[in-house]
Amino acid sequence: MLGPRTREEAWRWLVTAVVGLLVGYVVVVALTAIGAEITGTKGGASALARASVPPVWYITVGLVGLWCGFATAAYFVTRSGGRLGLALARWDSLYVFLGIALQLALLLAYLPVHLKGGTNAVNRDLGGGSGWLLVIPAIMTIVGAPVIEELFFRGVLLRALLVLCRTSTPVLGAAVAIAIDGALFGVAHLGSGDLWVQLPGLAALGAVLAFLAVKTGRLGPSIVTHASFNAVVVFWYAVSR
């Protein structure tokens, strides 16, 4: 699997990822503050952050801002000679079925639990929209998120962790890196307190995506799996609306 050649380089990748994440959050805060001012939102950006169903524009600028940080990290890593494995193959389309299976597995796993927080999270992430108002967040969720997030979590972050967690037992080091990457992916997708119930499922998804990246040495399989996983949620939401 392509990645940093030395521990020193791996640390640089990791620091770049952290800086990119911080940059993303700063851009999000700036864009939402500007948007709240333009729209005359009472209570400003903080009121939007607490809203159970914020407007579509808030969801959009939030994702764009965060992705700016992710993309910045990926850009600087590749600019310094790093390779993230962004490659697709024709047979990667078969991973659509894996994404669907993973989403259904999570739904079944949470079936015994009254997961109202999960339903609220979907409603919040898609801006509570329907019709044409659902188009933009849907495209960003199915297309934008899988590409940008896989570049960051499995392209930059995972490759750095694989080197930093390397031990005399390669399998153990890879397993630790995959587990950490999955956990960080899960935490990054938590938006409110009640979503901590979903953390195990989100972390498991992140770990599976990380395993695919390690096993194939490419991001194509994890991107397709991630996209189809999200597509199931969007389709279910659109039908229910």
PDB file of C-alpha atoms in Angstrom:
ATOM      1  CA  MET A   1       0.000   0.000   0.000  1.00  0.00           C
ATOM      2  CA  LEU A   2       1.430   3.361  -0.998  1.00  0.00           C
ATOM      3  CA  GLY A   3       2.107   5.861   1.761  1.00  0.00           C
ATOM      4  CA  PRO A   4       4.821   7.547   3.834  1.00  0.00           C
ATOM      5  CA  ARG A   5       8.224   5.891   3.520  1.00  0.00           C
ATOM      6  CA  THR A   6       9.478   6.784   6.995  1.00  0.00           C
ATOM      7  CA  ARG A   7       8.048   7.509  10.433  1.00  0.00           C
ATOM      8  CA  GLU A   8       9.135  11.122  10.101  1.00  0.00           C
ATOM      9  CA  GLU A   9       7.186  11.441   6.884  1.00  0.00           C
ATOM     10  CA  ALA A  10       4.221   9.687   8.488  1.00  0.00           C
ATOM     11  CA  TRP A  11       4.231  12.239  11.307  1.00  0.00           C
ATOM     12  CA  ARG A  12       4.198  15.015   8.710  1.00  0.00           C
ATOM     13  CA  TRP A  13       1.179  13.404   7.066  1.00  0.00           C
ATOM     14  CA  LEU A  14      -0.571  13.119  10.416  1.00  0.00           C
ATOM     15  CA  VAL A  15       0.151  16.740  11.326  1.00  0.00           C
ATOM     16  CA  THR A  16      -1.071  17.789   7.880  1.00  0.00           C
ATOM     17  CA  ALA A  17      -4.309  15.880   8.490  1.00  0.00           C
ATOM     18  CA  VAL A  18      -4.838  17.575  11.877  1.00  0.00           C
ATOM     19  CA  VAL A  19      -4.125  21.011  10.418  1.00  0.00           C
ATOM     20  CA  GLY A  20      -6.479  20.295   7.517  1.00  0.00           C
ATOM     21  CA  LEU A  21      -9.219  19.321   9.946  1.00  0.00           C
ATOM     22  CA  LEU A  22      -8.729  22.518  11.950  1.00  0.00           C
ATOM     23  CA  VAL A  23      -8.729  24.598   8.771  1.00  0.00           C
ATOM     24  CA  GLY A  24     -11.981  22.943   7.772  1.00  0.00           C
ATOM     25  CA  TYR A  25     -13.674  23.827  11.053  1.00  0.00           C
ATOM     26  CA  VAL A  26     -12.453  27.424  10.845  1.00  0.00           C
ATOM     27  CA  VAL A  27     -13.881  27.742   7.325  1.00  0.00           C
ATOM     28  CA  VAL A  28     -17.171  26.228   8.518  1.00  0.00           C
ATOM     29  CA  VAL A  29     -17.452  28.746  11.364  1.00  0.00           C
ATOM     30  CA  ALA A  30     -16.655  31.635   9.031  1.00  0.00           C
ATOM     31  CA  LEU A  31     -19.085  30.580   6.290  1.00  0.00           C
ATOM     32  CA  THR A  32     -21.965  29.847   8.662  1.00  0.00           C
ATOM     33  CA  ALA A  33     -21.449  33.174  10.458  1.00  0.00           C
ATOM     34  CA  ILE A  34     -21.551  35.019   7.137  1.00  0.00           C
ATOM     35  CA  GLY A  35     -24.600  33.047   6.029  1.00  0.00           C
ATOM     36  CA  ALA A  36     -26.437  33.730   9.279  1.00  0.00           C
ATOM     37  CA  GLU A  37     -25.710  37.437   8.897  1.00  0.00           C
ATOM     38  CA  ILE A  38     -26.923  37.525   5.284  1.00  0.00           C
ATOM     39  CA  THR A  39     -30.120  35.617   6.036  1.00  0.00           C
ATOM     40  CA  GLY A  40     -30.783  37.592   9.209  1.00  0.00           C
ATOM     41  CA  THR A  41     -31.040  34.465  11.350  1.00  0.00           C
ATOM     42  CA  LYS A  42     -32.119  35.299  14.881  1.00  0.00           C
ATOM     43  CA  GLY A  43     -29.468  34.061  17.286  1.00  0.00           C
ATOM     44  CA  GLY A  44     -26.870  33.794  14.536  1.00  0.00           C
ATOM     45  CA  ALA A  45     -24.864  30.703  13.671  1.00  0.00           C
ATOM     46  CA  SER A  46     -25.185  29.289  17.197  1.00  0.00           C
ATOM     47  CA  ALA A  47     -28.960  29.126  16.795  1.00  0.00           C
ATOM     48  CA  LEU A  48     -28.540  27.235  13.521  1.00  0.00           C
ATOM     49  CA  ALA A  49     -26.147  24.784  15.175  1.00  0.00           C
ATOM     50  CA  ARG A  50     -28.794  23.984  17.807  1.00  0.00           C
ATOM     51  CA  ALA A  51     -31.653  23.674  15.299  1.00  0.00           C
ATOM     52  CA  SER A  52     -33.126  20.201  14.920  1.00  0.00           C
ATOM     53  CA  VAL A  53     -33.508  20.773  11.183  1.00  0.00           C
ATOM     54  CA  PRO A  54     -31.250  23.580   9.918  1.00  0.00           C
ATOM     55  CA  PRO A  55     -31.787  25.055   6.425  1.00  0.00           C
ATOM     56  CA  VAL A  56     -30.237  23.399   3.376  1.00  0.00           C
ATOM     57  CA  TRP A  57     -27.768  26.261   2.868  1.00  0.00           C
ATOM     58  CA  TYR A  58     -26.370  25.693   6.363  1.00  0.00           C
ATOM     59  CA  ILE A  59     -25.820  21.995   5.663  1.00  0.00           C
ATOM     60  CA  THR A  60     -24.225  22.830   2.323  1.00  0.00           C
ATOM     61  CA  VAL A  61     -21.726  25.439   3.539  1.00  0.00           C
ATOM     62  CA  GLY A  62     -20.894  23.242   6.521  1.00  0.00           C
ATOM     63  CA  LEU A  63     -19.918  20.336   4.282  1.00  0.00           C
ATOM     64  CA  VAL A  64     -18.087  22.545   1.796  1.00  0.00           C
ATOM     65  CA  GLY A  65     -16.129  24.215   4.583  1.00  0.00           C
ATOM     66  CA  LEU A  66     -15.094  20.937   6.165  1.00  0.00           C
ATOM     67  CA  TRP A  67     -14.184  19.447   2.803  1.00  0.00           C
ATOM     68  CA  CYS A  68     -11.966  22.448   2.095  1.00  0.00           C
ATOM     69  CA  GLY A  69      -9.854  21.373   5.055  1.00  0.00           C
ATOM     70  CA  PHE A  70      -9.859  17.708   3.982  1.00  0.00           C
ATOM     71  CA  ALA A  71      -8.933  18.594   0.407  1.00  0.00           C
ATOM     72  CA  THR A  72      -6.202  20.960   1.613  1.00  0.00           C
ATOM     73  CA  ALA A  73      -4.582  18.144   3.603  1.00  0.00           C
ATOM     74  CA  ALA A  74      -4.736  15.791   0.616  1.00  0.00           C
ATOM     75  CA  TYR A  75      -3.339  18.484  -1.675  1.00  0.00           C
ATOM     76  CA  PHE A  76      -0.289  19.213   0.465  1.00  0.00           C
ATOM     77  CA  VAL A  77       0.447  15.519   0.917  1.00  0.00           C
ATOM     78  CA  THR A  78       0.373  14.892  -2.828  1.00  0.00           C
ATOM     79  CA  ARG A  79       2.263  18.130  -3.472  1.00  0.00           C
ATOM     80  CA  SER A  80       5.112  16.797  -1.348  1.00  0.00           C
ATOM     81  CA  GLY A  81       5.247  13.625  -3.433  1.00  0.00           C
ATOM     82  CA  GLY A  82       2.762  11.454  -1.532  1.00  0.00           C
ATOM     83  CA  ARG A  83       0.400   9.119  -3.359  1.00  0.00           C
ATOM     84  CA  LEU A  84      -3.074   8.476  -1.975  1.00  0.00           C
ATOM     85  CA  GLY A  85      -4.161   5.611  -4.224  1.00  0.00           C
ATOM     86  CA  LEU A  86      -7.079   7.402  -5.846  1.00  0.00           C
ATOM     87  CA  ALA A  87      -7.782   4.907  -8.608  1.00  0.00           C
ATOM     88  CA  LEU A  88     -10.937   3.190  -9.871  1.00  0.00           C
ATOM     89  CA  ALA A  89     -11.325  -0.125 -11.646  1.00  0.00           C
ATOM     90  CA  ARG A  90     -14.318  -1.470 -13.545  1.00  0.00           C
ATOM     91  CA  TRP A  91     -14.961  -4.206 -11.013  1.00  0.00           C
ATOM     92  CA  ASP A  92     -15.165  -1.640  -8.208  1.00  0.00           C
ATOM     93  CA  SER A  93     -18.832  -1.217  -9.122  1.00  0.00           C
ATOM     94  CA  LEU A  94     -19.484  -4.550  -7.399  1.00  0.00           C
ATOM     95  CA  TYR A  95     -18.745  -2.855  -4.077  1.00  0.00           C
ATOM     96  CA  VAL A  96     -22.128  -1.142  -4.424  1.00  0.00           C
ATOM     97  CA  PHE A  97     -23.632  -4.314  -2.993  1.00  0.00           C
ATOM     98  CA  LEU A  98     -21.251  -4.241  -0.031  1.00  0.00           C
ATOM     99  CA  GLY A  99     -22.320  -0.692   0.839  1.00  0.00           C
ATOM    100  CA  ILE A 100     -25.985  -1.669   0.686  1.00  0.00           C
ATOM    101  CA  ALA A 101     -25.330  -4.781   2.801  1.00  0.00           C
ATOM    102  CA  LEU A 102     -23.462  -2.752   5.426  1.00  0.00           C
ATOM    103  CA  GLN A 103     -26.289  -0.228   5.693  1.00  0.00           C
ATOM    104  CA  LEU A 104     -28.887  -2.982   6.052  1.00  0.00           C
ATOM    105  CA  ALA A 105     -26.710  -4.748   8.635  1.00  0.00           C
ATOM    106  CA  LEU A 106     -26.531  -1.572  10.726  1.00  0.00           C
ATOM    107  CA  LEU A 107     -30.272  -1.061  10.465  1.00  0.00           C
ATOM    108  CA  LEU A 108     -30.857  -4.607  11.692  1.00  0.00           C
ATOM    109  CA  ALA A 109     -28.309  -4.186  14.472  1.00  0.00           C
ATOM    110  CA  TYR A 110     -30.079  -1.069  15.743  1.00  0.00           C
ATOM    111  CA  LEU A 111     -33.570  -2.493  15.270  1.00  0.00           C
ATOM    112  CA  PRO A 112     -33.940  -3.515  18.948  1.00  0.00           C
ATOM    113  CA  VAL A 113     -32.993   0.025  19.955  1.00  0.00           C
ATOM    114  CA  HIS A 114     -35.376   2.945  19.678  1.00  0.00           C
ATOM    115  CA  LEU A 115     -32.879   5.051  17.769  1.00  0.00           C
ATOM    116  CA  LYS A 116     -34.770   8.307  17.468  1.00  0.00           C
ATOM    117  CA  GLY A 117     -31.433  10.132  17.399  1.00  0.00           C
ATOM    118  CA  GLY A 118     -30.476   8.323  14.206  1.00  0.00           C
ATOM    119  CA  THR A 119     -33.644   9.417  12.438  1.00  0.00           C
ATOM    120  CA  ASN A 120     -33.131  12.970  13.615  1.00  0.00           C
ATOM    121  CA  ALA A 121     -29.556  12.857  12.375  1.00  0.00           C
ATOM    122  CA  VAL A 122     -30.608  11.896   8.846  1.00  0.00           C
ATOM    123  CA  ASN A 123     -33.242  14.619   8.847  1.00  0.00           C
ATOM    124  CA  ARG A 124     -30.652  17.127  10.049  1.00  0.00           C
ATOM    125  CA  ASP A 125     -27.899  16.051   7.637  1.00  0.00           C
ATOM    126  CA  LEU A 126     -30.228  16.410   4.644  1.00  0.00           C
ATOM    127  CA  GLY A 127     -31.665  19.722   5.809  1.00  0.00           C
ATOM    128  CA  GLY A 128     -35.187  18.394   6.170  1.00  0.00           C
ATOM    129  CA  GLY A 129     -35.708  19.096   2.496  1.00  0.00           C
ATOM    130  CA  SER A 130     -37.911  17.448  -0.085  1.00  0.00           C
ATOM    131  CA  GLY A 131     -38.194  17.786  -3.850  1.00  0.00           C
ATOM    132  CA  TRP A 132     -35.545  20.025  -5.382  1.00  0.00           C
ATOM    133  CA  LEU A 133     -34.352  21.112  -1.918  1.00  0.00           C
ATOM    134  CA  LEU A 134     -33.178  17.539  -1.399  1.00  0.00           C
ATOM    135  CA  VAL A 135     -31.103  17.429  -4.596  1.00  0.00           C
ATOM    136  CA  ILE A 136     -28.076  19.392  -3.376  1.00  0.00           C
ATOM    137  CA  PRO A 137     -27.574  17.638  -0.006  1.00  0.00           C
ATOM    138  CA  ALA A 138     -28.304  14.283  -1.696  1.00  0.00           C
ATOM    139  CA  ILE A 139     -25.595  14.789  -4.325  1.00  0.00           C
ATOM    140  CA  MET A 140     -23.143  15.976  -1.696  1.00  0.00           C
ATOM    141  CA  THR A 141     -23.929  12.964   0.489  1.00  0.00           C
ATOM    142  CA  ILE A 142     -23.714  10.344  -2.270  1.00  0.00           C
ATOM    143  CA  VAL A 143     -20.930  11.810  -4.413  1.00  0.00           C
ATOM    144  CA  GLY A 144     -19.016  14.509  -2.539  1.00  0.00           C
ATOM    145  CA  ALA A 145     -18.705  12.881   0.880  1.00  0.00           C
ATOM    146  CA  PRO A 146     -17.382   9.497  -0.316  1.00  0.00           C
ATOM    147  CA  VAL A 147     -14.662  11.034  -2.492  1.00  0.00           C
ATOM    148  CA  ILE A 148     -13.439  13.811  -0.171  1.00  0.00           C
ATOM    149  CA  GLU A 149     -13.754  11.828   3.054  1.00  0.00           C
ATOM    150  CA  GLU A 150     -12.023   8.759   1.636  1.00  0.00           C
ATOM    151  CA  LEU A 151      -9.157  10.916   0.393  1.00  0.00           C
ATOM    152  CA  PHE A 152      -8.764  12.290   3.904  1.00  0.00           C
ATOM    153  CA  PHE A 153      -9.502   9.328   6.188  1.00  0.00           C
ATOM    154  CA  ARG A 154      -8.216   6.456   4.043  1.00  0.00           C
ATOM    155  CA  GLY A 155      -5.822   8.389   1.821  1.00  0.00           C
ATOM    156  CA  VAL A 156      -3.956  10.655   4.248  1.00  0.00           C
ATOM    157  CA  LEU A 157      -4.846   9.585   7.781  1.00  0.00           C
ATOM    158  CA  LEU A 158      -4.855   5.785   7.382  1.00  0.00           C
ATOM    159  CA  ARG A 159      -1.601   5.699   5.434  1.00  0.00           C
ATOM    160  CA  ALA A 160       0.109   7.730   8.147  1.00  0.00           C
ATOM    161  CA  LEU A 161      -1.286   5.475  10.885  1.00  0.00           C
ATOM    162  CA  LEU A 162      -0.138   2.318   9.100  1.00  0.00           C
ATOM    163  CA  VAL A 163       3.455   3.500   9.319  1.00  0.00           C
ATOM    164  CA  LEU A 164       3.203   4.886  12.852  1.00  0.00           C
ATOM    165  CA  CYS A 165       1.507   1.717  14.166  1.00  0.00           C
ATOM    166  CA  ARG A 166       3.909  -0.626  12.404  1.00  0.00           C
ATOM    167  CA  THR A 167       5.239  -3.395  14.656  1.00  0.00           C
ATOM    168  CA  SER A 168       7.246  -6.575  14.281  1.00  0.00           C
ATOM    169  CA  THR A 169       3.892  -8.237  13.583  1.00  0.00           C
ATOM    170  CA  PRO A 170       2.573  -6.545  10.403  1.00  0.00           C
ATOM    171  CA  VAL A 171      -0.976  -7.837  10.806  1.00  0.00           C
ATOM    172  CA  LEU A 172      -1.244  -6.463  14.341  1.00  0.00           C
ATOM    173  CA  GLY A 173       0.071  -3.046  13.319  1.00  0.00           C
ATOM    174  CA  ALA A 174      -2.365  -2.857  10.399  1.00  0.00           C
ATOM    175  CA  ALA A 175      -5.250  -3.933  12.662  1.00  0.00           C
ATOM    176  CA  VAL A 176      -4.452  -1.182  15.181  1.00  0.00           C
ATOM    177  CA  ALA A 177      -4.227   1.440  12.400  1.00  0.00           C
ATOM    178  CA  ILE A 178      -7.539   0.277  10.921  1.00  0.00           C
ATOM    179  CA  ALA A 179      -9.239   0.386  14.339  1.00  0.00           C
ATOM    180  CA  ILE A 180      -7.956   3.902  15.083  1.00  0.00           C
ATOM    181  CA  ASP A 181      -8.944   5.149  11.636  1.00  0.00           C
ATOM    182  CA  GLY A 182     -12.431   3.677  12.042  1.00  0.00           C
ATOM    183  CA  ALA A 183     -12.859   5.231  15.483  1.00  0.00           C
ATOM    184  CA  LEU A 184     -11.766   8.672  14.272  1.00  0.00           C
ATOM    185  CA  PHE A 185     -14.136   8.379  11.315  1.00  0.00           C
ATOM    186  CA  GLY A 186     -16.979   7.561  13.696  1.00  0.00           C
ATOM    187  CA  VAL A 187     -16.226  10.436  16.057  1.00  0.00           C
ATOM    188  CA  ALA A 188     -15.972  12.859  13.133  1.00  0.00           C
ATOM    189  CA  HIS A 189     -19.559  12.003  12.162  1.00  0.00           C
ATOM    190  CA  LEU A 190     -21.088  12.608  15.576  1.00  0.00           C
ATOM    191  CA  GLY A 191     -23.178  15.759  15.585  1.00  0.00           C
ATOM    192  CA  SER A 192     -24.956  15.702  18.934  1.00  0.00           C
ATOM    193  CA  GLY A 193     -25.049  13.840  22.234  1.00  0.00           C
ATOM    194  CA  ASP A 194     -27.709  11.285  21.288  1.00  0.00           C
ATOM    195  CA  LEU A 195     -25.585  10.166  18.345  1.00  0.00           C
ATOM    196  CA  TRP A 196     -23.087   8.508  20.672  1.00  0.00           C
ATOM    197  CA  VAL A 197     -25.397   5.509  20.411  1.00  0.00           C
ATOM    198  CA  GLN A 198     -24.387   5.297  16.761  1.00  0.00           C
ATOM    199  CA  LEU A 199     -20.640   5.494  17.393  1.00  0.00           C
ATOM    200  CA  PRO A 200     -20.018   1.715  17.336  1.00  0.00           C
ATOM    201  CA  GLY A 201     -21.773   1.390  13.971  1.00  0.00           C
ATOM    202  CA  LEU A 202     -20.012   4.389  12.445  1.00  0.00           C
ATOM    203  CA  ALA A 203     -16.635   3.203  13.737  1.00  0.00           C
ATOM    204  CA  ALA A 204     -17.308  -0.270  12.314  1.00  0.00           C
ATOM    205  CA  LEU A 205     -18.132   1.256   8.927  1.00  0.00           C
ATOM    206  CA  GLY A 206     -14.917   3.289   9.028  1.00  0.00           C
ATOM    207  CA  ALA A 207     -12.937   0.165   9.899  1.00  0.00           C
ATOM    208  CA  VAL A 208     -14.430  -1.773   6.984  1.00  0.00           C
ATOM    209  CA  LEU A 209     -13.605   1.069   4.588  1.00  0.00           C
ATOM    210  CA  ALA A 210     -10.074   1.195   5.993  1.00  0.00           C
ATOM    211  CA  PHE A 211      -9.702  -2.573   5.551  1.00  0.00           C
ATOM    212  CA  LEU A 212     -10.746  -2.266   1.908  1.00  0.00           C
ATOM    213  CA  ALA A 213      -8.153   0.453   1.354  1.00  0.00           C
ATOM    214  CA  VAL A 214      -5.420  -1.667   2.945  1.00  0.00           C
ATOM    215  CA  LYS A 215      -6.445  -4.866   1.172  1.00  0.00           C
ATOM    216  CA  THR A 216      -6.670  -3.356  -2.322  1.00  0.00           C
ATOM    217  CA  GLY A 217      -4.130  -0.546  -1.984  1.00  0.00           C
ATOM    218  CA  ARG A 218      -6.624   1.763  -3.687  1.00  0.00           C
ATOM    219  CA  LEU A 219      -9.454   4.077  -2.664  1.00  0.00           C
ATOM    220  CA  GLY A 220     -11.848   2.967  -5.395  1.00  0.00           C
ATOM    221  CA  PRO A 221     -13.491   0.145  -3.390  1.00  0.00           C
ATOM    222  CA  SER A 222     -13.938   2.262  -0.253  1.00  0.00           C
ATOM    223  CA  ILE A 223     -15.340   5.186  -2.265  1.00  0.00           C
ATOM    224  CA  VAL A 224     -17.938   3.016  -4.008  1.00  0.00           C
ATOM    225  CA  THR A 225     -18.872   1.244  -0.761  1.00  0.00           C
ATOM    226  CA  HIS A 226     -19.171   4.575   1.064  1.00  0.00           C
ATOM    227  CA  ALA A 227     -21.296   6.041  -1.749  1.00  0.00           C
ATOM    228  CA  SER A 228     -23.768   3.157  -1.866  1.00  0.00           C
ATOM    229  CA  PHE A 229     -23.968   3.100   1.947  1.00  0.00           C
ATOM    230  CA  ASN A 230     -25.007   6.757   1.930  1.00  0.00           C
ATOM    231  CA  ALA A 231     -27.302   6.262  -1.066  1.00  0.00           C
ATOM    232  CA  VAL A 232     -29.461   3.816   0.883  1.00  0.00           C
ATOM    233  CA  VAL A 233     -30.081   6.456   3.563  1.00  0.00           C
ATOM    234  CA  VAL A 234     -30.878   9.152   0.995  1.00  0.00           C
ATOM    235  CA  PHE A 235     -33.252   6.835  -0.887  1.00  0.00           C
ATOM    236  CA  TRP A 236     -35.023   5.824   2.319  1.00  0.00           C
ATOM    237  CA  TYR A 237     -35.333   9.473   3.363  1.00  0.00           C
ATOM    238  CA  ALA A 238     -36.633  10.584  -0.049  1.00  0.00           C
ATOM    239  CA  VAL A 239     -39.280   7.851  -0.086  1.00  0.00           C
ATOM    240  CA  SER A 240     -40.386   8.595   3.484  1.00  0.00           C
ATOM    241  CA  ARG A 241     -40.754  12.288   2.612  1.00  0.00           C
TER     242      ARG A 241
END
